[in-house]
XYZ file of C-alpha atoms in Angstrom:
767
model
C 9.431 86.966 -94.128
C 6.165 85.623 -92.214
C 4.734 82.587 -93.575
C 0.995 82.518 -94.259
C -1.211 79.905 -92.979
C -4.381 78.687 -94.723
C -7.508 80.595 -93.433
C -9.267 77.265 -92.961
C -6.920 76.482 -90.028
C -7.911 78.235 -86.752
C -4.603 77.595 -85.322
C -1.031 76.581 -86.785
C -0.002 73.153 -86.043
C 3.413 72.158 -84.816
C 5.880 70.402 -87.353
C 7.213 66.878 -86.788
C 10.568 67.220 -84.915
C 13.158 63.862 -84.505
C 15.236 64.102 -81.548
C 18.478 62.137 -81.269
C 19.540 61.263 -77.793
C 23.252 61.538 -76.952
C 23.845 58.164 -76.744
C 22.333 57.220 -80.257
C 24.611 59.809 -81.578
C 27.538 58.660 -79.905
C 26.653 55.189 -81.251
C 26.367 56.567 -84.951
C 29.449 58.128 -84.542
C 31.117 55.209 -83.404
C 29.896 53.113 -86.203
C 31.086 55.840 -88.632
C 34.575 55.551 -87.218
C 34.761 51.670 -87.149
C 33.607 51.926 -91.092
C 36.246 54.568 -91.664
C 39.015 52.410 -89.601
C 38.009 49.122 -91.735
C 38.172 50.962 -94.730
C 41.603 52.522 -93.976
C 42.726 49.015 -92.502
C 41.594 47.463 -95.849
C 43.614 50.183 -97.838
C 46.620 49.677 -95.587
C 46.425 46.006 -96.064
C 46.131 46.078 -99.892
C 49.268 48.333 -99.928
C 51.246 45.383 -97.887
C 51.107 46.639 -94.442
C 51.328 43.131 -92.491
C 50.048 44.452 -89.334
C 46.793 45.608 -91.334
C 46.308 42.171 -93.361
C 46.377 40.225 -89.804
C 44.134 42.768 -88.420
C 41.441 42.147 -91.263
C 42.129 38.440 -90.876
C 41.215 38.729 -86.956
C 38.235 40.863 -87.780
C 36.976 38.194 -90.332
C 37.894 35.136 -88.226
C 35.868 36.590 -85.005
C 33.281 38.755 -86.761
C 34.778 41.904 -84.982
C 35.552 45.548 -86.426
C 32.372 46.079 -88.309
C 32.426 42.818 -90.430
C 30.443 39.675 -90.791
C 32.486 36.299 -89.486
C 33.919 35.020 -92.499
C 36.598 32.198 -92.117
C 37.597 32.166 -95.735
C 38.181 35.645 -95.792
C 40.064 35.626 -92.709
C 42.398 32.989 -94.039
C 42.867 35.098 -97.323
C 43.851 38.164 -95.045
C 46.076 36.246 -93.150
C 48.110 34.806 -95.873
C 48.408 38.349 -97.409
C 51.080 39.153 -94.755
C 54.674 38.434 -95.360
C 56.339 35.039 -95.344
C 58.777 36.649 -92.558
C 56.141 38.175 -90.320
C 55.581 35.958 -87.342
C 52.144 37.153 -86.600
C 50.890 36.253 -89.905
C 52.303 32.899 -89.746
C 50.814 32.327 -86.253
C 47.408 33.111 -87.423
C 47.730 31.169 -90.588
C 48.787 28.096 -88.105
C 45.701 29.002 -86.388
C 43.485 28.249 -89.077
C 45.332 25.043 -90.118
C 44.935 24.185 -86.376
C 40.924 24.678 -86.367
C 40.012 23.998 -89.892
C 39.103 27.651 -90.352
C 38.791 28.654 -94.159
C 41.349 25.907 -95.022
C 41.307 22.105 -94.709
C 42.172 21.126 -91.142
C 46.053 20.009 -91.098
C 47.699 19.293 -87.739
C 51.158 18.595 -89.523
C 50.801 22.485 -91.537
C 49.682 24.087 -88.335
C 52.504 22.443 -86.186
C 55.070 23.642 -88.983
C 53.741 27.067 -88.931
C 53.385 27.509 -85.401
C 57.319 26.388 -85.148
C 58.263 28.857 -87.943
C 56.720 31.742 -85.935
C 57.897 30.824 -82.568
C 61.530 30.231 -84.152
C 61.156 33.968 -84.589
C 60.450 34.601 -80.852
C 56.533 35.303 -81.175
C 55.169 34.164 -77.750
C 51.843 33.257 -78.639
C 53.203 30.803 -81.277
C 55.595 29.156 -78.427
C 52.531 28.680 -76.456
C 50.765 27.144 -78.897
C 53.684 24.728 -80.240
C 53.741 24.019 -76.753
C 50.237 22.519 -76.855
C 51.413 20.656 -80.019
C 54.004 18.833 -77.952
C 51.981 18.458 -74.915
C 49.058 16.675 -76.812
C 51.204 14.942 -79.843
C 49.016 17.363 -82.615
C 50.917 17.112 -85.863
C 54.157 15.941 -83.990
C 55.331 13.207 -81.824
C 54.431 14.009 -78.166
C 56.986 15.551 -75.962
C 56.052 17.159 -72.641
C 59.955 18.354 -71.978
C 59.636 20.497 -75.077
C 56.299 21.525 -74.145
C 57.523 22.657 -70.774
C 60.401 24.740 -72.318
C 58.267 26.484 -74.716
C 55.691 27.428 -72.178
C 58.687 28.594 -70.009
C 59.895 30.888 -72.893
C 56.537 32.533 -73.438
C 55.798 32.744 -69.596
C 59.151 34.658 -69.471
C 57.594 36.948 -72.027
C 54.466 37.374 -69.779
C 52.166 35.650 -72.293
C 49.183 34.697 -69.922
C 48.344 31.615 -72.048
C 51.815 29.985 -71.807
C 51.719 31.131 -67.996
C 48.518 29.351 -67.517
C 49.345 26.317 -69.466
C 52.540 25.691 -67.403
C 50.576 26.489 -64.112
C 48.171 23.817 -64.896
C 50.918 21.416 -65.611
C 52.436 21.974 -62.267
C 49.161 21.678 -60.850
C 48.609 18.290 -61.928
C 52.484 16.858 -62.162
C 52.393 16.113 -65.955
C 55.827 16.837 -67.667
C 57.162 18.535 -64.200
C 57.017 17.658 -60.471
C 53.598 18.230 -58.932
C 54.243 21.695 -57.534
C 51.428 23.651 -56.090
C 53.555 26.514 -55.053
C 54.781 26.786 -58.695
C 51.246 26.476 -60.175
C 49.972 29.197 -58.062
C 53.077 31.187 -59.334
C 51.975 31.141 -62.868
C 48.527 30.874 -62.585
C 48.495 34.357 -60.545
C 50.448 35.985 -63.468
C 47.870 34.839 -65.881
C 44.970 35.758 -63.923
C 46.351 39.489 -62.992
C 45.984 39.671 -66.980
C 42.281 38.529 -66.663
C 42.955 35.190 -68.369
C 39.796 33.451 -67.533
C 40.994 30.025 -67.459
C 43.927 30.910 -65.350
C 41.291 32.713 -62.749
C 39.387 29.346 -62.677
C 42.458 27.437 -61.987
C 43.451 29.618 -59.532
C 40.317 29.509 -57.938
C 40.429 25.676 -57.400
C 43.774 26.448 -55.824
C 42.208 28.828 -52.869
C 39.249 26.466 -52.822
C 41.097 23.346 -51.841
C 44.176 25.119 -50.330
C 46.400 23.821 -52.861
C 49.853 25.958 -52.800
C 47.912 28.741 -50.892
C 46.085 28.762 -47.645
C 42.431 27.574 -48.250
C 40.130 30.731 -48.964
C 36.835 29.787 -50.023
C 35.725 33.437 -50.248
C 38.386 34.523 -52.801
C 37.797 30.869 -54.844
C 34.285 32.400 -55.326
C 35.650 35.773 -56.226
C 38.133 34.128 -59.095
C 35.416 31.818 -60.281
C 32.973 34.801 -60.584
C 35.785 36.586 -62.807
C 36.303 33.744 -65.069
C 32.563 33.455 -65.588
C 32.575 36.899 -66.549
C 35.344 36.128 -68.847
C 32.817 33.462 -70.507
C 34.591 30.488 -68.863
C 32.292 27.645 -68.655
C 34.444 26.047 -66.260
C 34.437 28.955 -63.927
C 30.798 29.353 -64.117
C 30.251 25.761 -63.162
C 32.792 25.965 -60.414
C 30.804 28.912 -59.073
C 27.617 26.762 -59.451
C 29.103 24.370 -57.052
C 30.267 27.090 -54.496
C 26.543 28.166 -54.431
C 25.493 24.404 -54.019
C 27.615 23.780 -51.184
C 27.432 27.080 -49.518
C 31.374 27.345 -49.768
C 32.596 30.833 -49.380
C 29.189 32.266 -50.287
C 25.637 31.714 -48.861
C 24.075 28.497 -49.849
C 21.531 29.120 -53.046
C 20.253 26.259 -54.959
C 18.627 28.472 -57.328
C 21.870 30.634 -58.230
C 23.682 27.260 -58.399
C 21.142 25.576 -61.122
C 21.375 28.682 -62.807
C 25.170 28.346 -62.946
C 24.812 25.107 -64.232
C 22.535 25.614 -66.725
C 24.489 28.678 -68.364
C 27.633 26.669 -68.440
C 25.701 23.794 -70.155
C 24.276 26.290 -72.742
C 28.220 27.701 -73.375
C 28.721 23.625 -74.174
C 30.163 22.237 -70.769
C 29.106 18.810 -70.434
C 29.574 18.915 -66.702
C 27.164 21.833 -66.632
C 24.293 19.779 -68.149
C 25.313 16.787 -65.663
C 25.143 18.946 -62.699
C 21.659 20.434 -63.756
C 20.389 16.937 -64.235
C 21.075 16.174 -60.749
C 19.641 19.378 -59.576
C 16.469 18.099 -61.257
C 16.854 14.464 -59.899
C 16.660 16.167 -56.331
C 14.651 19.350 -56.657
C 17.809 21.698 -55.817
C 16.890 24.862 -56.951
C 14.513 23.660 -59.596
C 11.301 21.703 -59.563
C 12.033 17.759 -59.100
C 11.441 16.149 -62.463
C 12.886 12.761 -63.424
C 12.192 13.689 -67.212
C 14.150 17.079 -67.123
C 17.025 15.262 -65.285
C 17.056 12.477 -68.163
C 17.013 15.517 -70.771
C 19.919 16.988 -68.997
C 22.019 14.183 -68.678
C 21.376 13.033 -72.399
C 22.636 16.376 -73.384
C 25.868 15.912 -71.271
C 25.962 12.291 -72.482
C 25.749 13.349 -76.145
C 29.215 14.853 -75.652
C 30.443 11.695 -74.268
C 30.631 12.944 -70.545
C 31.229 9.608 -68.609
C 29.421 10.695 -65.255
C 26.254 11.672 -67.464
C 26.462 8.377 -69.426
C 26.439 6.732 -66.311
C 23.588 8.659 -64.866
C 21.618 8.220 -68.096
C 22.355 4.480 -68.124
C 20.786 4.395 -64.517
C 17.650 6.309 -65.813
C 17.102 3.801 -68.531
C 17.877 0.745 -66.181
C 15.332 2.159 -63.672
C 12.757 4.000 -66.051
C 13.769 7.074 -64.249
C 12.462 9.902 -66.449
C 12.288 7.580 -69.606
C 10.891 4.527 -70.274
C 12.796 1.406 -69.129
C 15.347 0.065 -71.748
C 18.000 -2.432 -70.770
C 19.647 -2.457 -74.309
C 19.831 1.543 -73.839
C 21.124 1.501 -70.412
C 24.031 -1.369 -71.324
C 24.835 0.760 -74.191
C 25.369 3.848 -71.941
C 27.318 1.984 -69.384
C 29.457 0.286 -72.228
C 30.316 3.972 -73.561
C 31.307 5.189 -70.043
C 33.249 1.917 -69.441
C 35.295 2.816 -72.731
C 36.284 6.185 -71.390
C 37.621 4.311 -68.215
C 34.802 5.529 -65.753
C 34.740 2.919 -62.723
C 30.926 3.237 -61.864
C 30.141 2.666 -65.632
C 32.445 -0.315 -65.678
C 30.640 -1.714 -62.571
C 27.332 -1.282 -63.811
C 28.179 -2.787 -67.073
C 29.400 -5.777 -64.863
C 25.853 -5.950 -63.155
C 24.428 -6.120 -66.705
C 26.342 -9.257 -67.478
C 25.770 -10.739 -64.172
C 21.846 -10.431 -64.557
C 21.728 -10.756 -68.478
C 20.276 -7.071 -68.690
C 20.653 -5.698 -72.292
C 23.600 -8.160 -72.656
C 24.001 -11.940 -72.775
C 24.058 -13.196 -69.088
C 27.879 -14.083 -68.296
C 29.023 -14.355 -64.915
C 32.688 -14.611 -65.873
C 32.770 -11.167 -67.947
C 30.892 -9.468 -64.974
C 33.716 -10.671 -62.715
C 36.112 -9.257 -65.096
C 34.730 -6.074 -65.236
C 34.039 -5.859 -61.552
C 37.604 -6.687 -61.279
C 38.967 -3.778 -63.889
C 36.439 -1.202 -61.793
C 37.777 -2.484 -58.494
C 41.573 -1.532 -59.552
C 40.272 1.674 -60.256
C 39.074 2.246 -56.621
C 34.940 1.768 -57.088
C 33.622 0.507 -53.556
C 30.834 -0.875 -55.452
C 32.757 -3.222 -57.588
C 35.057 -4.296 -54.802
C 32.075 -5.265 -52.893
C 30.324 -6.979 -55.764
C 33.422 -8.932 -56.816
C 33.765 -9.961 -52.984
C 30.107 -11.316 -53.064
C 31.525 -13.624 -56.277
C 34.373 -14.699 -54.412
C 32.125 -15.376 -51.328
C 29.558 -17.731 -53.207
C 31.835 -18.888 -55.914
C 30.213 -16.848 -59.074
C 32.257 -16.503 -62.012
C 35.379 -17.288 -60.054
C 36.598 -19.741 -57.473
C 35.342 -19.802 -54.233
C 37.797 -17.683 -51.991
C 36.639 -16.607 -48.389
C 40.178 -14.638 -47.731
C 39.764 -12.771 -51.048
C 36.038 -12.077 -50.509
C 37.136 -10.396 -47.168
C 39.983 -8.475 -48.300
C 37.624 -6.787 -51.212
C 35.048 -6.041 -48.518
C 37.365 -4.662 -46.546
C 38.621 -2.290 -49.411
C 35.218 -1.328 -50.020
C 34.232 -0.832 -46.240
C 37.616 1.358 -45.910
C 35.581 3.587 -48.255
C 32.573 3.421 -45.776
C 30.563 1.452 -48.409
C 27.629 0.219 -46.389
C 26.941 -2.864 -48.154
C 30.708 -4.044 -47.839
C 30.883 -3.182 -44.455
C 27.906 -5.592 -43.818
C 29.046 -8.435 -45.827
C 32.644 -7.979 -43.705
C 30.711 -7.975 -40.478
C 29.334 -11.428 -41.579
C 33.065 -12.677 -42.070
C 33.825 -11.693 -38.693
C 31.083 -12.961 -37.028
C 31.471 -16.334 -38.719
C 35.106 -16.360 -38.905
C 35.053 -16.621 -42.709
C 38.377 -15.630 -44.152
C 39.486 -13.793 -41.236
C 39.523 -14.520 -37.381
C 36.203 -14.993 -35.694
C 35.691 -11.383 -33.954
C 31.968 -10.430 -32.744
C 33.253 -7.114 -31.341
C 34.325 -6.102 -34.913
C 31.179 -7.564 -36.674
C 29.289 -5.362 -34.407
C 31.480 -2.454 -35.303
C 30.853 -3.087 -38.691
C 27.300 -3.418 -38.483
C 27.187 -0.284 -36.610
C 28.659 1.637 -39.404
C 26.344 0.253 -42.001
C 23.249 1.024 -39.860
C 24.231 4.582 -39.429
C 24.031 5.116 -43.151
C 20.525 3.212 -43.142
C 21.658 0.105 -44.598
C 18.999 -2.180 -44.078
C 20.779 -5.212 -44.050
C 23.046 -3.782 -41.518
C 20.432 -2.591 -39.216
C 18.803 -6.008 -39.312
C 22.018 -7.674 -38.464
C 22.754 -5.294 -35.439
C 19.501 -6.057 -34.255
C 20.205 -9.890 -34.337
C 23.425 -8.870 -32.309
C 21.241 -7.494 -29.468
C 18.423 -10.079 -29.406
C 21.217 -12.736 -28.681
C 23.857 -10.756 -26.934
C 26.362 -11.124 -29.696
C 29.312 -8.747 -29.059
C 27.006 -6.629 -27.119
C 24.999 -6.695 -24.019
C 21.766 -8.569 -24.690
C 18.782 -5.921 -25.334
C 15.817 -7.333 -26.617
C 13.841 -3.962 -26.743
C 16.582 -2.555 -28.719
C 16.482 -5.356 -30.728
C 12.782 -4.631 -31.406
C 13.562 -1.221 -32.147
C 16.052 -2.247 -34.891
C 14.178 -4.667 -36.540
C 11.443 -1.923 -36.886
C 13.858 0.461 -38.251
C 14.942 -2.103 -40.795
C 11.309 -3.085 -41.714
C 10.646 0.417 -42.238
C 13.807 0.504 -44.880
C 12.005 -2.347 -46.481
C 14.180 -5.164 -45.190
C 11.667 -8.402 -45.039
C 14.197 -10.759 -43.210
C 13.720 -7.820 -40.432
C 10.032 -8.549 -40.284
C 10.671 -12.102 -40.220
C 13.299 -11.982 -37.205
C 10.689 -9.466 -35.444
C 8.135 -12.063 -35.906
C 10.111 -14.944 -34.477
C 10.432 -12.816 -31.267
C 6.478 -12.338 -31.023
C 5.903 -15.764 -31.653
C 8.615 -17.578 -29.297
C 7.695 -14.746 -26.735
C 11.466 -14.907 -25.558
C 12.329 -11.918 -23.537
C 9.191 -10.164 -25.090
C 5.526 -10.729 -24.725
C 4.292 -13.504 -26.874
C 1.996 -12.308 -29.527
C 0.538 -14.497 -32.036
C -1.373 -12.002 -34.254
C 1.497 -9.568 -34.268
C 3.928 -12.362 -35.530
C 1.604 -13.522 -38.330
C 0.892 -10.391 -39.470
C 4.525 -9.868 -39.624
C 5.009 -12.939 -41.399
C 2.402 -12.393 -43.836
C 4.320 -8.805 -44.569
C 7.636 -10.586 -45.122
C 5.792 -13.657 -46.696
C 4.435 -10.921 -49.580
C 7.834 -9.776 -50.567
C 9.275 -13.547 -51.013
C 10.851 -14.430 -47.701
C 10.567 -18.317 -48.002
C 11.039 -18.661 -44.141
C 8.105 -16.327 -43.321
C 5.913 -18.147 -45.774
C 6.316 -21.338 -44.039
C 5.744 -19.841 -40.562
C 2.608 -18.057 -42.082
C 1.422 -21.533 -43.114
C 2.241 -23.099 -39.923
C 0.064 -20.064 -38.062
C -2.823 -21.004 -40.281
C -2.599 -24.782 -39.754
C -2.640 -24.664 -36.130
C -4.858 -21.286 -36.011
C -2.115 -19.346 -34.173
C -3.085 -15.552 -34.084
C -5.897 -16.648 -36.691
C -8.629 -18.983 -37.350
C -7.526 -22.138 -38.665
C -7.371 -21.987 -42.626
C -6.281 -25.160 -44.528
C -6.365 -23.309 -47.722
C -4.066 -20.440 -46.632
C -1.767 -23.125 -44.799
C -1.387 -24.881 -48.060
C -1.118 -21.896 -50.003
C 1.837 -20.534 -47.730
C 3.598 -23.789 -47.689
C 3.504 -23.841 -51.430
C 5.031 -20.635 -51.841
C 7.762 -21.247 -49.100
C 8.544 -24.954 -51.203
C 8.700 -22.842 -54.399
C 11.325 -20.553 -52.858
C 13.462 -23.266 -51.593
C 12.615 -23.560 -47.570
C 12.947 -27.022 -46.385
C 10.606 -26.878 -43.674
C 7.986 -25.754 -45.701
C 8.687 -28.262 -48.408
C 8.219 -31.049 -45.732
C 4.755 -29.413 -44.398
C 3.528 -29.418 -47.927
C 4.122 -32.842 -48.074
C 2.251 -33.189 -45.097
C -0.676 -31.372 -46.863
C -0.741 -33.765 -49.592
C -0.523 -36.900 -47.788
C -3.369 -35.735 -45.415
C -5.416 -33.624 -48.014
C -4.990 -30.427 -46.077
C -5.996 -27.624 -47.942
C -5.789 -29.832 -51.390
C -6.766 -33.380 -52.634
C -4.940 -36.174 -51.246
C -1.977 -37.111 -53.051
C 0.253 -39.630 -51.232
C 2.667 -40.089 -54.347
C 3.506 -36.536 -54.346
C 3.819 -36.457 -50.629
C 6.459 -38.898 -50.847
C 8.278 -36.850 -53.704
C 8.224 -33.938 -51.553
C 9.428 -35.749 -48.536
C 12.310 -37.408 -50.076
C 13.049 -33.453 -51.545
C 12.912 -31.939 -47.948
C 15.135 -34.992 -46.469
C 17.602 -34.098 -49.176
C 17.405 -30.679 -47.950
C 18.129 -31.071 -44.465
C 15.060 -31.728 -42.573
C 15.341 -35.372 -40.913
C 11.651 -35.232 -39.989
C 10.992 -35.820 -43.609
C 13.048 -39.191 -43.709
C 10.811 -40.525 -40.656
C 7.607 -39.319 -42.600
C 8.773 -41.003 -45.890
C 9.649 -44.386 -44.136
C 6.084 -44.453 -42.652
C 4.735 -44.178 -46.196
C 7.297 -46.835 -47.539
C 5.960 -49.135 -44.178
C 2.466 -48.759 -45.259
C 2.750 -48.789 -49.121
C 0.914 -45.375 -49.296
C 1.813 -43.448 -52.409
C 4.542 -45.671 -53.084
C 5.031 -49.419 -53.441
C 5.278 -51.198 -50.050
C 8.993 -51.795 -49.031
C 10.203 -52.658 -45.792
C 13.865 -52.172 -46.855
C 13.159 -48.626 -47.907
C 11.461 -47.982 -44.944
C 14.331 -49.209 -42.524
C 16.459 -46.975 -44.535
C 14.776 -43.816 -43.897
C 14.030 -44.529 -40.253
C 17.611 -45.296 -40.014
C 18.518 -41.638 -41.455
C 15.855 -40.309 -39.230
C 17.049 -41.939 -36.287
C 20.491 -40.670 -36.820
C 19.163 -37.266 -36.317
C 17.312 -38.170 -33.171
C 13.955 -37.547 -34.656
C 11.162 -39.003 -32.226
C 9.404 -41.980 -33.496
C 12.401 -43.063 -35.517
C 14.061 -45.544 -33.361
C 10.685 -47.088 -32.530
C 9.704 -47.394 -36.283
C 12.759 -49.234 -36.446
C 12.066 -51.498 -33.731
C 8.563 -52.164 -35.391
C 10.095 -53.348 -38.595
C 12.757 -55.508 -36.701
C 9.817 -57.540 -35.459
C 8.132 -58.140 -39.304
C 9.615 -60.209 -41.660
C 10.878 -58.589 -44.831
C 7.771 -58.642 -47.095
C 8.023 -59.757 -50.570
C 7.906 -56.828 -53.223
C 5.091 -55.991 -54.838
C 5.558 -57.222 -58.872
C 3.526 -54.192 -60.229
C 6.229 -54.121 -63.223
C 5.081 -58.089 -63.682
C 1.602 -57.605 -63.506
C 1.547 -54.536 -65.577
C 3.100 -56.700 -68.656
C 0.661 -59.437 -67.794
C -2.213 -57.158 -68.210
C -1.059 -55.851 -71.432
C -0.225 -59.523 -72.636
C -3.694 -60.255 -71.744
C -5.307 -57.595 -73.715
C -3.363 -58.545 -76.649
C -4.454 -62.103 -76.553
C -8.031 -61.026 -76.070
C -7.622 -58.927 -79.021
C -6.149 -61.686 -81.063
C -9.025 -64.272 -79.781
C -11.377 -61.747 -80.697
C -10.782 -61.905 -84.600
C -12.731 -65.623 -84.243
C -15.739 -63.676 -83.285
C -16.124 -62.155 -86.968
C -15.643 -65.801 -88.624
C -16.538 -69.576 -88.483
C -19.241 -71.943 -86.989
C -21.463 -70.138 -84.208
C -19.716 -72.164 -81.665
C -16.452 -71.374 -82.543
C -17.646 -67.747 -82.573
C -19.406 -68.189 -78.991
C -15.911 -69.688 -77.568
C -13.991 -66.979 -79.050
C -16.520 -64.475 -77.433
C -16.349 -65.545 -74.106
C -12.580 -66.129 -73.766
C -11.942 -62.582 -75.265
C -14.373 -61.419 -72.851
C -12.776 -63.443 -69.855
C -9.162 -62.218 -70.804
C -10.076 -58.513 -71.466
C -11.662 -58.522 -68.218
C -8.852 -60.334 -66.039
C -6.412 -57.600 -67.818
C -8.732 -54.666 -66.840
C -9.063 -55.937 -63.200
C -5.041 -56.594 -62.780
C -4.082 -53.391 -64.162
C -6.901 -51.354 -62.113
C -5.200 -52.789 -59.084
C -1.831 -52.266 -59.918
C -2.336 -48.498 -60.522
C -4.259 -48.592 -57.068
C -1.173 -49.568 -55.583
C 1.665 -47.850 -57.609
C -0.124 -44.906 -59.509
C 3.058 -43.909 -61.029
C 4.673 -45.703 -63.931
C 8.207 -46.898 -63.592
C 10.545 -45.341 -66.317
C 11.113 -48.731 -67.727
C 7.105 -49.400 -68.060
C 6.933 -45.882 -69.488
C 9.504 -46.839 -72.182
C 7.962 -49.958 -72.888
C 4.282 -48.428 -73.309
C 5.675 -46.041 -75.602
C 7.244 -48.810 -77.811
C 4.167 -50.908 -77.871
C 2.100 -48.017 -78.366
C 3.962 -46.870 -81.479
C 4.277 -50.153 -82.741
C 0.377 -50.932 -82.548
C -0.425 -47.569 -84.198
C 1.859 -48.104 -87.061
C 0.509 -51.817 -87.530
C -3.022 -50.713 -87.628
C -2.287 -47.680 -90.031
C -0.275 -50.151 -92.351
C -3.293 -52.568 -92.513
C -5.387 -49.870 -92.834
C -3.583 -48.712 -95.967
C -3.385 -52.033 -97.581
C -6.696 -52.864 -96.869
C -8.541 -54.275 -100.007
C -5.495 -54.373 -102.365
C -5.507 -58.343 -102.584
C -8.963 -59.356 -101.386
C -12.096 -57.501 -100.158
C -12.061 -56.299 -96.352
C -13.576 -58.279 -93.998
C -14.881 -57.514 -90.521
C -12.012 -59.346 -88.681
C -9.651 -56.888 -90.660
C -11.683 -54.016 -89.101
C -11.503 -55.684 -85.707
C -7.669 -55.868 -85.842
C -7.499 -52.085 -87.164
C -9.646 -50.805 -84.311
C -7.974 -53.008 -81.517
C -4.253 -51.721 -82.647
C -5.292 -48.211 -83.108
C -7.303 -48.334 -79.653
C -4.583 -50.152 -78.016
C -1.974 -48.063 -79.128
C -3.708 -44.929 -78.329
C -4.350 -46.209 -74.432
C -0.736 -46.855 -73.905
C 0.501 -43.731 -75.206
C -2.434 -41.788 -73.552
C -1.557 -43.574 -70.128
C 2.219 -42.030 -70.485
C 1.453 -38.763 -71.428
C -1.350 -38.092 -68.294
C 1.344 -39.128 -65.949
C 3.608 -36.728 -67.722
C 1.234 -33.936 -67.595
C 0.440 -34.805 -64.051
C 4.006 -34.297 -63.168
C 4.408 -31.036 -64.903
C 1.119 -29.478 -62.774
C 2.507 -30.682 -59.730
């Protein structure tokens, strides 16, 4: 029957049509079948079908078969299997082992695995072997573990084959046997077990038990990655990074590392951090590197803890934090990570994030060195070389440097070269020293490059070649070695074998001086003092000599004393000059002894003392200092001058002041003639005391220690006396003018004495 359409519609409209694609229909059918199967499985399980009960448990354990993941339901269904069903017992053990749907209980898991294994169930045998291998729920017993793996492997269970292959690979519980490892891993890999594919890939990558074949390794890692093996994915990334068995591709490498990290593999995050650190396959980012290291460190991965510690130590991608750095190194050290142990030693040596403790640093270096860390071996060698935290032992130092040098550690090669150059702990051998410096220089170790330059400059162990020395010095300077700038400056300054060039020398001295090199600071000062390569500039000369002296340069200390003696770039201060000359002499500058002798001879800055002058001229003469012998001859012609009695005169001046204060009491009482007498003598004694003390201070500005103590004691006593009288004033009789005179004299006198000592102390601190 034809359908009539309304008259107001000009033409019929097409009805809405829903068209299902074949794929959608197939998916719907699959879902219907799955639900039907699930229901049938549930009914069978309810009817006591053990296999169905186990299947229901597996569905709920992994969220498969059309149900949501539910560990409680999984354990319930596993428990519904028969008590003598090995499969049901096995899965119950899995739940107890992992805490899925039931409280974790390794002992109960072990018992159930054993019960199932005794019934000949291969997966239970394998997992029971894991319990014996790791000591889970039972005592560790590698022999039993191996026996169980072998039984399950003979039943062609891939996990057992893989576990047994892994033991043969590392030689745990069985002798190390790469051929046997490859045999068992191949059996498991053929059954597409991802872990076995990964481990077999290692065998092919490094040629362990098979001929090395990186391409096959790449294929195996790829298959393992497809099977959701994070280790396989990470190993594939390493192959892309190194270009082994596949074309080098840093972007693919970084992607593999990222995916492995997201799958929970700490090593993946660590390697991705290294990529961000160096800009391999990703944009270089110190912040992202630190984040990746942090994610791996959160899982306790030692390499990442070490890297994160370095980030905190140097402020790389994170705020510098010595405490956090030390904590990272400590956690890495607790895991037995040799580089972390070494870095923790550095923290204790420098007192960064932990209390400074050189003895503890030595212990940590020793521990890390035993684990094979070349850095720790070298650091410990440095402590033995200089006697820091351990007894100085050049032979031990050389032995440690040799162990690190054999691992191609450049700093150790440099130090071992020094030992061979100077015959310290080893027989002197310049040719060997040059070899070691060359090896360090080949790795761009700045000190090694510079040391090799010194050899070519002086023809030590090699044919003399000044131009090569200049080239090596410049290379070391470019690598940041300020000592190389000093060495090259000396060449230009002296004009030996190359044209003399004072401006170039000064520029290099100042470059090294800016980085704190004391010898360069001294030489820069000398150039400015003499106008070599520049205009004379006393202020700059004084500045550089001061810096050099602060940094322990003996010649700079002597030259700074010269500045103070003659007012070069500073106010003249002979007393300061004398102290610096004495310091420089004790540091090994014989010229300073002569200069100090001249001060004692003339009584400049020190009390005139010809015996002291003779002593220092004699010391200078022993080192053939020009003018020292003449000074001794000059003094031998003079009678020994009496010693200036500075201390006696100071005491006399203080006594005269005390007498003036006592006589001054008479000014305020008595008849006019008596008051006049007291006033005249008070003024006379006070003037005499002032004149004596003024002259003594001119000759000997610095108070001896004994006089300082005397001034302090008298000053305190005078002030206390004045305060005591002030407090008791007016208690027995009305105060008189003489009382106020006494109080004023005692307080003023005490203040003057203490002030004199304090001014001297402040002056010494400034200098």
